Short mmCIF file of C-alpha atoms in Angstrom, two decimals:
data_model
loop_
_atom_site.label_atom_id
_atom_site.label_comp_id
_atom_site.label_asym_id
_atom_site.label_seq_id
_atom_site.Cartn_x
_atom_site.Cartn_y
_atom_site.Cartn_z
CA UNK Q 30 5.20 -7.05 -13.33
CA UNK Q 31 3.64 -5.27 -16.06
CA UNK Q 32 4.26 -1.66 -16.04
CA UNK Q 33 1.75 0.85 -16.24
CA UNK Q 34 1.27 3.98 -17.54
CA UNK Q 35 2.07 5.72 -14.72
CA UNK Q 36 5.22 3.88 -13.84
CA UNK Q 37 6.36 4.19 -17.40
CA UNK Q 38 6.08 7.86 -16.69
CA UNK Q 39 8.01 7.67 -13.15
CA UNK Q 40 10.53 5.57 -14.96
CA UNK Q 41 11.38 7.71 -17.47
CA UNK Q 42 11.37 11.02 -15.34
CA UNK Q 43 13.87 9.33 -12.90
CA UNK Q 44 11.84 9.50 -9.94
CA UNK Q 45 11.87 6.89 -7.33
CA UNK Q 46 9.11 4.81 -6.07
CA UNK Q 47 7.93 1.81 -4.45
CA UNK Q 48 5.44 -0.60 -5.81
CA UNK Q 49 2.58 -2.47 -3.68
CA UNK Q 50 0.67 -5.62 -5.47
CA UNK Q 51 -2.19 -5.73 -3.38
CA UNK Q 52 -4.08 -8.19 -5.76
CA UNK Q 53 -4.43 -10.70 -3.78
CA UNK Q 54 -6.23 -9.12 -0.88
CA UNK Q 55 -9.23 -9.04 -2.23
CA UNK Q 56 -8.92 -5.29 -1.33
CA UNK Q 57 -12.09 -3.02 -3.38
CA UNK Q 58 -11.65 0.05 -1.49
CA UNK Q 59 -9.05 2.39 -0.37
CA UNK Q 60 -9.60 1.86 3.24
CA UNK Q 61 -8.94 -2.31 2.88
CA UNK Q 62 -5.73 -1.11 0.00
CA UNK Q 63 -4.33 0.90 3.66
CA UNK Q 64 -5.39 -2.21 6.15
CA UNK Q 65 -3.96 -4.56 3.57
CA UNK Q 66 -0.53 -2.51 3.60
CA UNK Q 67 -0.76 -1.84 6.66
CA UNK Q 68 -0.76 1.72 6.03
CA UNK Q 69 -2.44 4.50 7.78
CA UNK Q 70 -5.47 5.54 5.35
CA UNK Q 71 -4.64 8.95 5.50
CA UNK Q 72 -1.49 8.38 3.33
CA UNK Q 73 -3.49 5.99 0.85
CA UNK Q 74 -5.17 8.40 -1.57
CA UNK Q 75 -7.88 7.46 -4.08
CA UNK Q 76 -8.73 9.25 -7.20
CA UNK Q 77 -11.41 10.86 -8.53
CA UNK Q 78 -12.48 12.38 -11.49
CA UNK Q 79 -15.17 15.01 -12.22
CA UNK Q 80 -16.89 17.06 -14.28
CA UNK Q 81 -17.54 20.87 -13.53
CA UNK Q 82 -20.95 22.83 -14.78
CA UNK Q 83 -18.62 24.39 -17.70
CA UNK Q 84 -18.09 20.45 -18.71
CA UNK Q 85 -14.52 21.11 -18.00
CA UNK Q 86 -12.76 17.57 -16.19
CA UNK Q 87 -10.80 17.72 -13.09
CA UNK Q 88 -8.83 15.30 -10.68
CA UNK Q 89 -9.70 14.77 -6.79
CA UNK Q 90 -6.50 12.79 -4.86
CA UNK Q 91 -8.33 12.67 -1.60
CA UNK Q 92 -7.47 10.02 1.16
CA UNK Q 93 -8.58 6.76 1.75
CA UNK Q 94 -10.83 7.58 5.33
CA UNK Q 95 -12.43 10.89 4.06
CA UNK Q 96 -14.92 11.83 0.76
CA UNK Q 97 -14.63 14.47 -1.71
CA UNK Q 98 -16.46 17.16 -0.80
CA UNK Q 99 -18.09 18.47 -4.32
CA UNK Q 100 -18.62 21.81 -2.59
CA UNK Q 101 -15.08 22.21 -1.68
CA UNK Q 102 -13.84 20.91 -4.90
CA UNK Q 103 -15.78 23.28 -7.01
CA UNK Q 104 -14.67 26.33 -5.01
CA UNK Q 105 -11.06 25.09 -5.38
CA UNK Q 106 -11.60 24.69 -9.17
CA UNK Q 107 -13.76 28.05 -9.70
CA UNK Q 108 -16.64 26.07 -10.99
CA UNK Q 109 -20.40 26.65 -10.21
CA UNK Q 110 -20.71 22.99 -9.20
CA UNK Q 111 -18.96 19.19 -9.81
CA UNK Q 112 -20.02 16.19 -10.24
CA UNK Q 113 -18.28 12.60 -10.28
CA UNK Q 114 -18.54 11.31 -14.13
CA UNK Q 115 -20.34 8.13 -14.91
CA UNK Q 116 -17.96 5.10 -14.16
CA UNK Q 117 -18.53 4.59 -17.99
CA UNK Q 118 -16.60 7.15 -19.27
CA UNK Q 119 -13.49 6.94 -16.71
CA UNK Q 120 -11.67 4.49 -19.40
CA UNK Q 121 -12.31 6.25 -22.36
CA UNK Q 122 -11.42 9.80 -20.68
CA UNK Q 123 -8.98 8.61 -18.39
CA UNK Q 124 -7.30 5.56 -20.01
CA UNK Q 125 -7.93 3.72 -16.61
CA UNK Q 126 -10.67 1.45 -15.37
CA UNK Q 127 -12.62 2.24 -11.92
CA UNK Q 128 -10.71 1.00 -8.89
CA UNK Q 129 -7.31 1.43 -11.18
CA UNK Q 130 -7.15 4.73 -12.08
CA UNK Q 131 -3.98 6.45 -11.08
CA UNK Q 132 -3.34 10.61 -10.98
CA UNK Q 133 0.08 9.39 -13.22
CA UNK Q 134 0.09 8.85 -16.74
CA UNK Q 135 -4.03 9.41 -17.49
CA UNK Q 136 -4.59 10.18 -21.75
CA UNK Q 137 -4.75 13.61 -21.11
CA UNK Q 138 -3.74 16.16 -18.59
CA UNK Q 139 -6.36 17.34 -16.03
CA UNK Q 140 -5.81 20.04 -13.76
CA UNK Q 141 -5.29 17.87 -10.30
CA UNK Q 142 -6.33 19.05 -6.82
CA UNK Q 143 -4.12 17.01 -3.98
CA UNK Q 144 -6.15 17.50 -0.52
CA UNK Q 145 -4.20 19.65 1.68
CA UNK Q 146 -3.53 17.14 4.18
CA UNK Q 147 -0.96 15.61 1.79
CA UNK Q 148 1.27 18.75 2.59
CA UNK Q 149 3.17 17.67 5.37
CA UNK Q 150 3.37 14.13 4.74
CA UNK Q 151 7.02 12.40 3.46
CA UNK Q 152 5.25 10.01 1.26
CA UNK Q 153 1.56 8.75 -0.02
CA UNK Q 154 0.42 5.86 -2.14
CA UNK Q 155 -1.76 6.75 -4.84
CA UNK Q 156 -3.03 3.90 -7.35
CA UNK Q 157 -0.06 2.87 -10.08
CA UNK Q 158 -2.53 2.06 -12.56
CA UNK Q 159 -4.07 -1.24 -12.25
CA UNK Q 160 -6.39 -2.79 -9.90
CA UNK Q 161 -4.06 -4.39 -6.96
CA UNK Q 162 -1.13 -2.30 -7.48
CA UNK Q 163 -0.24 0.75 -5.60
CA UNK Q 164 2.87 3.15 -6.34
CA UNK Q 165 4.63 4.77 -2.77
CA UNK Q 166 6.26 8.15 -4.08
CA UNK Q 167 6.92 12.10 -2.66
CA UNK Q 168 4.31 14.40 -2.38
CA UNK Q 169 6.70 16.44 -4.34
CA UNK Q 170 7.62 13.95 -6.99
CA UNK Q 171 3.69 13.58 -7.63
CA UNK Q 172 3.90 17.60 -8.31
CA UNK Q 173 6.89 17.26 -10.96
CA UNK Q 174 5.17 14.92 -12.98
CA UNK Q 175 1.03 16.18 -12.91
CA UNK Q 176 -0.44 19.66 -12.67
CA UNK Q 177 -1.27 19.83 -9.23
CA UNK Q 178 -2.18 21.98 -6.32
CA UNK Q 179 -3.04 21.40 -2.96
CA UNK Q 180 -6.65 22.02 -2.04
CA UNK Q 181 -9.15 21.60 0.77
CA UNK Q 182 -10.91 19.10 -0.81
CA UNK Q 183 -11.92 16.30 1.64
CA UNK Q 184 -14.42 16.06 4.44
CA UNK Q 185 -15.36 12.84 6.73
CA UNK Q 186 -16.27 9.98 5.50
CA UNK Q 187 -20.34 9.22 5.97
CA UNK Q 188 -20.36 5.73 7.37
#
């Protein structure tokens, strides 16, 4: 397996983890990453990135059955208003490609809002990086390595 930027990082903090090649599911979203491990979505987080009106960039982890609410993240990041960034941009900012991009190991730190919901939970899966692969870790261990903070951040999904 290749190791990714984010695993490099888990490696060399000494954290354990679990690794999930979903590549050959022909998986796209979060929701078919969770059917595909058989997984229950709300422990399969996705992650977004955004821009706030002071052109400042944050991080949305947000499970895999619910959206970002923008209004909810820009209260939880002080901002006027946020907005997703172009797909476009995500490589050059991020260092990882749409559908691959991982809260772990990104070119620069963002401050990173986990939704709340992750609280309680012993473990989530959050992208390790790549398209088809998935890192299992702590809620906690997830905290050591990025900036983060639990927010209400989510809302249902529209369908």
């Amino acid at each position: 397996m290749t190791k990714t930027n984010a695993i490099r990082l888990l490696e060399k903090a000494g954290i354990p983890y679990e690794t999930y090649d979903y590549s050959s599911s022909g998986a796209i979203d979060a929701l078919s990453v969770a059917s595909f491990l058989k997984e229950d979505p709300r422990h399969v987080f996705k992650t977004l990135v955004t821009m706030g009106k002071s052109r400042q960039h944050y991080v949305f982890v947000v499970p895999a059955d619910k959206e970002l609410s923008l209004k909810k993240a820009a209260k939880a990041c002080d901002e006027k208003s946020v907005e997703m960034i172009p797909q476009k941009d995500l490589l050059p900012l991020t260092g990882y490609v749409h559908g691959g991009c991982s809260p772990l190991g990104m070119k620069k730190a963002f401050r990173t809002y986990v939704d709340i919901s992750a609280e309680t939970f012993e473990y989530l899966y959050v992208s390790a990086g790549r398209i088809g692969l998935q890192v299992r870790l702590k809620p906690d261990d997830l905290f050591k390595l990025v900036d983060c903070q639990y927010a209400d951040i989510a809302e249902e999904a529209r369908r």
